[in-house]
Short mmCIF file of C-alpha atoms and ligand atoms in Angstrom, two decimals:
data_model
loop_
_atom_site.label_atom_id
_atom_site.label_comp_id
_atom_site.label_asym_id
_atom_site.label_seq_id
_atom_site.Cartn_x
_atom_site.Cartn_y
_atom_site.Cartn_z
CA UNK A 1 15.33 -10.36 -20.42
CA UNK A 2 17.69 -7.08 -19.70
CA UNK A 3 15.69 -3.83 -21.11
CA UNK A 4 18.55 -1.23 -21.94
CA UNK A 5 17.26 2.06 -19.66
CA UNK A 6 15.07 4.63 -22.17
CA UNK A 7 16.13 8.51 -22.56
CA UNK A 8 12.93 8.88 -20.86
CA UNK A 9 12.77 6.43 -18.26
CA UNK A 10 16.57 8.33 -17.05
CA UNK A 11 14.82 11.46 -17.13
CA UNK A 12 12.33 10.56 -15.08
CA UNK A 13 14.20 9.14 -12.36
CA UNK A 14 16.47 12.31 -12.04
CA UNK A 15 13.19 14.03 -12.16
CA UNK A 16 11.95 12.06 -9.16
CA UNK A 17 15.96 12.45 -7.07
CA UNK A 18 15.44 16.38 -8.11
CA UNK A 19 12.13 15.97 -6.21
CA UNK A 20 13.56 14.60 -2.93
CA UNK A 21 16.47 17.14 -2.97
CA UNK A 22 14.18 20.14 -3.52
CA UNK A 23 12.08 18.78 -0.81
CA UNK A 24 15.16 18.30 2.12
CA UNK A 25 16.39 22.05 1.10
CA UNK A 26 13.15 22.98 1.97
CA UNK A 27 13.21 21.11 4.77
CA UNK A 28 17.12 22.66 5.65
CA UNK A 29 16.16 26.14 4.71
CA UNK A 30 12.78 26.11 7.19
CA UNK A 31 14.93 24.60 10.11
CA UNK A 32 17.58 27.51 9.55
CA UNK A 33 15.39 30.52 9.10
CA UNK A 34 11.84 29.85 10.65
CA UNK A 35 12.54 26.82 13.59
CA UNK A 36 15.67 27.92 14.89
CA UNK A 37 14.50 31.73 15.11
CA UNK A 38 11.11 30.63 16.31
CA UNK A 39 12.58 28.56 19.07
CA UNK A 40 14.53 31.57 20.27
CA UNK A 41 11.94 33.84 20.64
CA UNK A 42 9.71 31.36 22.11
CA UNK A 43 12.48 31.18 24.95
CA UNK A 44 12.24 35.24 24.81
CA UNK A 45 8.74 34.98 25.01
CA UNK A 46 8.57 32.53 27.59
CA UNK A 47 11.44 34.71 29.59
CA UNK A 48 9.20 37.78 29.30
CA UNK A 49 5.88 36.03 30.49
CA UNK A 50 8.23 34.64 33.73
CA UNK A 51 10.43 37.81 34.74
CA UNK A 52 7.22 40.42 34.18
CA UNK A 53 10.25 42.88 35.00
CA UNK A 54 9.21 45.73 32.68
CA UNK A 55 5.52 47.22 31.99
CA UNK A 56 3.76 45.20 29.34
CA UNK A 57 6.35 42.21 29.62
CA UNK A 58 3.40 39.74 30.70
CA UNK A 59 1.19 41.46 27.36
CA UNK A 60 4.92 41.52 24.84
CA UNK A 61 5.41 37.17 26.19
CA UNK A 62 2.19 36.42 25.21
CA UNK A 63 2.14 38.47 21.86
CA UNK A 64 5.64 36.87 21.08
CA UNK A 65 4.30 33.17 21.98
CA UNK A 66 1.24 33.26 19.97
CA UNK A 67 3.41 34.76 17.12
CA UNK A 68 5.62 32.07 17.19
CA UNK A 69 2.28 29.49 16.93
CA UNK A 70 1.21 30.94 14.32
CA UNK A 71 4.74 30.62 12.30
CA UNK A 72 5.06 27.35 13.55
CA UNK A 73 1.70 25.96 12.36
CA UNK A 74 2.36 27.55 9.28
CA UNK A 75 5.72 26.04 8.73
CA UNK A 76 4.05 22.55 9.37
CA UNK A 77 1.34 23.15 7.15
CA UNK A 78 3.61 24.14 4.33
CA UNK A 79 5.59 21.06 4.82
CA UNK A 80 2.22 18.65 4.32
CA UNK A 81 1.49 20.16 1.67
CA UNK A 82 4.93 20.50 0.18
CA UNK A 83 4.99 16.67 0.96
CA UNK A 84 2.11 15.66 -0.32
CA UNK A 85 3.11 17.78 -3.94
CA UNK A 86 7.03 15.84 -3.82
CA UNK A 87 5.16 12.75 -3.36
CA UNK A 88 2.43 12.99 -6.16
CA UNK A 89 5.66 14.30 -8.54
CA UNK A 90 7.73 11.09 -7.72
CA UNK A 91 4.66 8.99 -8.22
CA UNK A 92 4.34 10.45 -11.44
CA UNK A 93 7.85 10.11 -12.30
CA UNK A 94 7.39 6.34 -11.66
CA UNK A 95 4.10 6.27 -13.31
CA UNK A 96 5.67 7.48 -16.28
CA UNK A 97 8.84 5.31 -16.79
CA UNK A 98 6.00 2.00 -15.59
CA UNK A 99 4.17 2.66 -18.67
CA UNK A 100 7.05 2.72 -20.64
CA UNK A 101 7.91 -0.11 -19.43
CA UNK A 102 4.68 -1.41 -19.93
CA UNK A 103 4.26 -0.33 -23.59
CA UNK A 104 7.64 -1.29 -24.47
CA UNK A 105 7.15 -5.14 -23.39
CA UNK A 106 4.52 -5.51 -26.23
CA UNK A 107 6.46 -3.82 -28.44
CA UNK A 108 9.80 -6.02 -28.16
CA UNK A 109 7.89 -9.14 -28.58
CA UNK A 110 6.43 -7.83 -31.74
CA UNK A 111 9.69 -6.72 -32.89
CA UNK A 112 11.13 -10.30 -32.18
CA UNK A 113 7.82 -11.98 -33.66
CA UNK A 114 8.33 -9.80 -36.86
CA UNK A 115 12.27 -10.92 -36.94
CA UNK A 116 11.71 -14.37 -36.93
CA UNK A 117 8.99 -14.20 -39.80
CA UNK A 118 10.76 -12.15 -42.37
CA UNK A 119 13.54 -15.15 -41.27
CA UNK A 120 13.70 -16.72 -45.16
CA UNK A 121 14.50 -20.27 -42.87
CA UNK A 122 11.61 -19.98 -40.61
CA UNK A 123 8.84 -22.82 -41.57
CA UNK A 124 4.93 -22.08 -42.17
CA UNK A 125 3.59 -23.21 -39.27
CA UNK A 126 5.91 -21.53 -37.05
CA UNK A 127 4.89 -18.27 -39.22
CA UNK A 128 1.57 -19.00 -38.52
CA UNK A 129 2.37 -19.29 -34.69
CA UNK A 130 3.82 -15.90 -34.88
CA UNK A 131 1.09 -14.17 -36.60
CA UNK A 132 -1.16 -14.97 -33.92
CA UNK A 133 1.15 -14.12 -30.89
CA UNK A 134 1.35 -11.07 -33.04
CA UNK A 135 -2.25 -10.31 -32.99
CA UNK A 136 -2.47 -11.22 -29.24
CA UNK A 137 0.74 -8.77 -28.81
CA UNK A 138 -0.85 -5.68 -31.38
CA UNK A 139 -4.08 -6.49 -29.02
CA UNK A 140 -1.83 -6.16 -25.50
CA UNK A 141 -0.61 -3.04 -26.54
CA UNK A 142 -4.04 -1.80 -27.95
CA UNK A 143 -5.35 -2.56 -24.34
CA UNK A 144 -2.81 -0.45 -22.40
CA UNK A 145 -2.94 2.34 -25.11
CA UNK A 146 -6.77 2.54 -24.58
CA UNK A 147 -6.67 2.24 -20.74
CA UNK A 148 -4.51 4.98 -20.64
CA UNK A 149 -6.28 7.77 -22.84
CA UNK A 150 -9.67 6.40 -20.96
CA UNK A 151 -7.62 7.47 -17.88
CA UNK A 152 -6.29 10.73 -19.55
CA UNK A 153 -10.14 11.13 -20.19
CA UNK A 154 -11.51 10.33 -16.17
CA UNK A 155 -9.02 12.85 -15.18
CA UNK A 156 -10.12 15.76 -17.54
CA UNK A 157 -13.59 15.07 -16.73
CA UNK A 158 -14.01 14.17 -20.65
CA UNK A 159 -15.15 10.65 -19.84
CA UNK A 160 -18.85 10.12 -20.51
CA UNK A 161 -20.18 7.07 -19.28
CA UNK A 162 -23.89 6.27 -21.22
CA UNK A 163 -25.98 4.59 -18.59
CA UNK A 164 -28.27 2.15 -19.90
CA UNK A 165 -30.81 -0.97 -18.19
CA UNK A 166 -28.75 -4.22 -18.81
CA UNK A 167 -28.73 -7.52 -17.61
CA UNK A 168 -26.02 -7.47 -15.47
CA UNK A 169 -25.33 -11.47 -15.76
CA UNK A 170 -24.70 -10.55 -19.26
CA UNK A 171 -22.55 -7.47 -18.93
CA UNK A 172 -20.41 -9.83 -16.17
CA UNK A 173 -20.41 -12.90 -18.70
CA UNK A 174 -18.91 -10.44 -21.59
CA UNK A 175 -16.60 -9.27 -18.82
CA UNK A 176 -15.30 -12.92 -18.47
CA UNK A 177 -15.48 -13.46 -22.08
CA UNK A 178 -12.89 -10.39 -22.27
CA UNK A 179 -10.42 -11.83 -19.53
CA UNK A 180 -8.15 -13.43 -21.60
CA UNK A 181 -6.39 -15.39 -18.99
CA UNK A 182 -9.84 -17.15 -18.29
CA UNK A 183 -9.64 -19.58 -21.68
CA UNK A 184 -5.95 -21.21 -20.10
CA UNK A 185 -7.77 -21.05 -15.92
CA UNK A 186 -8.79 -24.22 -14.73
CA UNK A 187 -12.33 -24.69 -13.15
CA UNK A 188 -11.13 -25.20 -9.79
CA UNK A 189 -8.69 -21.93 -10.35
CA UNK A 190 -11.16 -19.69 -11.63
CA UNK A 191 -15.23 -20.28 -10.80
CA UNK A 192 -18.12 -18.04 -11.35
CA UNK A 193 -21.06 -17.37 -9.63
CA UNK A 194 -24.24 -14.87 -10.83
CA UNK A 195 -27.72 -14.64 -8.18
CA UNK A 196 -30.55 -15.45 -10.59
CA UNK A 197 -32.06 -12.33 -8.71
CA UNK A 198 -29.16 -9.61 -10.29
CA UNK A 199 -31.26 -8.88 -13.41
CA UNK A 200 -30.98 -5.70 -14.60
CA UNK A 201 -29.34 -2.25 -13.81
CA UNK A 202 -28.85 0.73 -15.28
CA UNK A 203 -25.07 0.75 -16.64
CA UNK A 204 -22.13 1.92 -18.97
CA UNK A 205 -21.82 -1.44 -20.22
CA UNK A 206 -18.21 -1.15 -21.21
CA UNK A 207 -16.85 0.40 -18.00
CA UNK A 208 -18.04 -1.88 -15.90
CA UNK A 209 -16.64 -4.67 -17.95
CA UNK A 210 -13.58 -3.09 -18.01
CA UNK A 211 -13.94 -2.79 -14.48
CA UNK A 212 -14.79 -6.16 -13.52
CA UNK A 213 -11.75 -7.01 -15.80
CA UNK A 214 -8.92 -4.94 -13.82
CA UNK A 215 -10.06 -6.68 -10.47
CA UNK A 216 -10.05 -10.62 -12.35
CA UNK A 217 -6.56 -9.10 -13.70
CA UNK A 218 -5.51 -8.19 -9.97
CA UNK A 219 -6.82 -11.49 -9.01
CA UNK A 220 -4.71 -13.17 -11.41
CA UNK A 221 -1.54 -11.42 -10.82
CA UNK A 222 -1.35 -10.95 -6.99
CA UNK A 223 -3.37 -14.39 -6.47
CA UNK A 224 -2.18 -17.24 -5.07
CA UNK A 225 0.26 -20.50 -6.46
CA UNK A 226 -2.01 -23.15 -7.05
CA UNK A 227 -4.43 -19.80 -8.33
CA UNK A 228 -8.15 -19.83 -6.64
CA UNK A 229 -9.91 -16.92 -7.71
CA UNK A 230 -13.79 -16.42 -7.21
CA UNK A 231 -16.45 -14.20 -8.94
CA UNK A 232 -19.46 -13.51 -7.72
CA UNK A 233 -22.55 -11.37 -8.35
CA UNK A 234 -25.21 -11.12 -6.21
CA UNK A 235 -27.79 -8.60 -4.92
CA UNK A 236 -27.74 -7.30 -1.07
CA UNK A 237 -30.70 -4.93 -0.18
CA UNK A 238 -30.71 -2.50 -2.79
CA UNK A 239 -27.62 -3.21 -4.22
CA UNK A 240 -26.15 -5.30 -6.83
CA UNK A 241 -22.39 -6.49 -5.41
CA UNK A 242 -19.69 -8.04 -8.17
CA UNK A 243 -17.49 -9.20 -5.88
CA UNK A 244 -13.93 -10.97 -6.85
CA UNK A 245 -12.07 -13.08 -4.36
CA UNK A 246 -8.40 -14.12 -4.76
CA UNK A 247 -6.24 -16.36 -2.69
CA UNK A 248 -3.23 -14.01 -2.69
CA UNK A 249 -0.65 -12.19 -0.13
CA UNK A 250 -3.35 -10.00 0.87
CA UNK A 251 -3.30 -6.59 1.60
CA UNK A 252 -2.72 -4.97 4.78
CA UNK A 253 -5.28 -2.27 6.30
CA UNK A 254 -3.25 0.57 6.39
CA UNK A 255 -2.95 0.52 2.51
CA UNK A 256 -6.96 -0.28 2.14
CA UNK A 257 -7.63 3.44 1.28
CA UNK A 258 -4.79 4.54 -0.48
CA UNK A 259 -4.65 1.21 -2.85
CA UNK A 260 -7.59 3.28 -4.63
CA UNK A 261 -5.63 6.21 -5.37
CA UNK A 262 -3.85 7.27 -9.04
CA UNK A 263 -0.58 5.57 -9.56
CA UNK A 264 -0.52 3.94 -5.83
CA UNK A 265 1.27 0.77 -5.69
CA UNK A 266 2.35 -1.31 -2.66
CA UNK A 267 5.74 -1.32 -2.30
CA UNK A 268 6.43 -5.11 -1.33
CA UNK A 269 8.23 -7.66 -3.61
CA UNK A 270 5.00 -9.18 -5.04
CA UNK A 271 3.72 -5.48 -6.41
CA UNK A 272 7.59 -5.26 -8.07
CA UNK A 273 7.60 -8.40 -9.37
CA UNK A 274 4.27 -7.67 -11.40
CA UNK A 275 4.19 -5.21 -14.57
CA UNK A 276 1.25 -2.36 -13.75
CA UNK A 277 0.82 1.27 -13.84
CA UNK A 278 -1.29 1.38 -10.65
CA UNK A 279 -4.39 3.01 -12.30
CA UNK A 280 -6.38 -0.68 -12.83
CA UNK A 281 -7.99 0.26 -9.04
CA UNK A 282 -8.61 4.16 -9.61
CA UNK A 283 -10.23 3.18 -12.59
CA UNK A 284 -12.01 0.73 -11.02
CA UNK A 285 -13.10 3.46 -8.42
CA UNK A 286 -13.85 5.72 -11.02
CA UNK A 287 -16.48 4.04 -13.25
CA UNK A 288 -18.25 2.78 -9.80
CA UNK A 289 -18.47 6.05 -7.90
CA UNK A 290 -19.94 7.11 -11.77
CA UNK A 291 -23.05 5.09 -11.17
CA UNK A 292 -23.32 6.23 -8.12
CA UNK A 293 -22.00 3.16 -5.80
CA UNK A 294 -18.83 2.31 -3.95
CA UNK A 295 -15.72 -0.06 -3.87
CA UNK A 296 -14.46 -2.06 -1.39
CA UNK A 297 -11.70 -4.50 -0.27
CA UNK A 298 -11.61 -6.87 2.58
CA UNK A 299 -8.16 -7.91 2.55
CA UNK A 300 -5.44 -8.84 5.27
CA UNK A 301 -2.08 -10.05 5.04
CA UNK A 302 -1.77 -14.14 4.30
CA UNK A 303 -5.49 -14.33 3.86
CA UNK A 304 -6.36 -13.83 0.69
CA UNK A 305 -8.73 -10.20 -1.00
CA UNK A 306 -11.91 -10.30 -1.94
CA UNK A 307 -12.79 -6.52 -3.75
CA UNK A 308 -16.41 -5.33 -4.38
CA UNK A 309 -18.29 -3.17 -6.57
CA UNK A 310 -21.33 -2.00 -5.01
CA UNK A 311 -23.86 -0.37 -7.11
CA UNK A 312 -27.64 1.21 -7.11
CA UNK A 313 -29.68 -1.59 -8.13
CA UNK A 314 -33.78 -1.38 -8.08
CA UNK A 315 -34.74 -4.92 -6.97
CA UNK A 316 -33.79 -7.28 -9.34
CA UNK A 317 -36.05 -6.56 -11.86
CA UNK A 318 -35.76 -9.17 -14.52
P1 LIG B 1 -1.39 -2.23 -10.74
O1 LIG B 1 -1.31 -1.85 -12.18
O2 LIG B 1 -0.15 -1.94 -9.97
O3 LIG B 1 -1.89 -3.62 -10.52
P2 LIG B 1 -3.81 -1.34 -9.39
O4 LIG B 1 -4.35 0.06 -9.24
O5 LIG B 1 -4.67 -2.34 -10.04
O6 LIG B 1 -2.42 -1.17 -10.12
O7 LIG B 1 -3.44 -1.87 -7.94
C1 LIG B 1 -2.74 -1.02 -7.03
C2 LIG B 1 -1.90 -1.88 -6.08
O8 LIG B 1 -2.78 -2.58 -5.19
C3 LIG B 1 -1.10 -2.96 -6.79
O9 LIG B 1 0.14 -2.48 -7.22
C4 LIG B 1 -0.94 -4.02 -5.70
O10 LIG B 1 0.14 -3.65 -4.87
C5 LIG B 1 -2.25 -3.87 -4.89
N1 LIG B 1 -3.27 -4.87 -5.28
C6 LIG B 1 -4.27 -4.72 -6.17
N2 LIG B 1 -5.02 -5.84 -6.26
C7 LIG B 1 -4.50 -6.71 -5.38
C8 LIG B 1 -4.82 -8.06 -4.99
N3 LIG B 1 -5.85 -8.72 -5.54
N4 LIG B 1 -4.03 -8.66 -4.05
C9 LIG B 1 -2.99 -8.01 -3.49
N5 LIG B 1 -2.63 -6.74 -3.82
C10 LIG B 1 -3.37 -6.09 -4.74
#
């Protein structure tokens, strides 16, 4: 379906263009007044520490060489972090017009669902049809609204996550329970598998199903055609590992780390062809560095990713 662009969506994407053009005149304006210049008196410098003609020339080169080290780590400094700063803006820019896009899929269907019932032709059972893909649509969009004010509260430090001992088969079994697309997966598409030895750990219930939902959404949606996708939860040393395996494109090591980060999305055709804000992983991250553990992806191109959350666990108890 063709989405007409939003006011807000253009904004953004001359926002992001201003970005890049503020960043090359930075770029011009350092070349012109700091790297040409430098170079120059580098050569002087250089010239002066070779001839030694006058008193002090030997002292004036090496003053005039270290100067221009100085200005020229300075200059490259400024440009990392100038370049880190452009490219947080444009990955704001496109975080912003993503959810948009995001919210406004939801929205449209309702809009179309609510058309066709206040249709005086349109028969009961097909009214009864829409009601429900409206509630499943009202609950979409409930779902992305939620996600992102629990992100808006990670990144002010608001978010309070309530720690309690709980069986972590159960917390993982409401987790499945809450992954929608599990009801239509078959059972050689979508398996689970819980240690009888997990038992209990202390957790914010809630985040980690949400959690444990973003990586069996991931799954899903980068996952291979036929689908295999694997959960498992098991207890190594003194750790309790959720660990969900997909049968996907795979992700290659370079973007291990930075898959992690806020907004990050890999740029390939897969990651465009897929609707997400890239926050499902940073939120991930969040709620397991919270209880004190650590994610982690084993993933390489063609063969598949299986992601883990590692966290504190004190032997199993039951
Ligand atoms: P998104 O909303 O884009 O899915 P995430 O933070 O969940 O955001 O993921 C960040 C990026 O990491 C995705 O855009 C995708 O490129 C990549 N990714 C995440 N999970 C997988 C996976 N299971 N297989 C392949 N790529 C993945």
């Amino acid at each position: 379906m063709e989405f007409e662009e939003l006011p807000i969506e253009r904004r953004n994407r001359r926002a992001g263009s201003a970005v890049r053009i503020g960043y090359r005149r930075i770029i011009q304006l350092l070349v012109f007044f700091v790297l040409v210049p430098s170079a120059l008196l580098l050569a002087v410098g250089i010239v002066l520490m070779v001839l030694r003609g006058a008193p002090y020339s030997l002292l004036f080169g090496i003053l005039i060489v270290s100067f221009v080290s100085v200005l020229v780590t300075g200059s490259v400094l400024m440009l990392v972090f100038l370049r880190r700063a452009a490219n947080l803006s444009q990955l704001q820019a496109d975080f912003v017009s993503k959810v948009s896009h995001e919210l406004r899929t939801p929205l449209t269907a309702i809009r179309l669902l609510a058309e066709t019932m206040q249709r005086p032709a349109t028969a009961d059972e097909v009214r009864a049809e829409c009601l429900t893909a409206l509630s499943q649509e009202a609950d979409r969009l409930t779902l992305r609204i939620e996600r992102l004010l629990d992100w808006g509260r990670m990144e002010a430090g608001r978010k309070l996550y309530e720690l309690r001992e709980e069986r972590l088969a159960d917390v993982v079994n409401d987790a499945v329970a809450a992954f929608s697309p599990a009801r239509n997966l078959l059972p050689n598409e979508f398996s689970v598998e819980i240690a009888d030895a997990v038992g209990s750990v202390m957790v914010d219930r809630l985040a980690i199903i949400d959690a444990v939902v973003n990586l069996l959404s991931n799954g899903r949606k980068y996952g291979g055609s036929p689908l295999v996708l694997k959960l498992r939860v098991y207890v190594q040393k003194e750790h309790a590992v959720i660990e969900v395996t997909d049968n996907g494109a795979g992700i290659a090591r370079s973007e291990h780390r930075r898959i992690f980060e806020k907004f990050y999305r890999i740029d390939d055709r897969l990651s465009r062809a897929r609707e997400g804000s890239g926050l499902g992983l940073a939120i991930v991250r969040h709620v397991v560095l919270a209880h004190r553990g650590r994610v982690g992806v084993d993933s390489a191109p063609g063969r598949g990713s299986t992601f883990r959350m590692i966290l504190p666990h004190r032997g199993g108890r039951s």
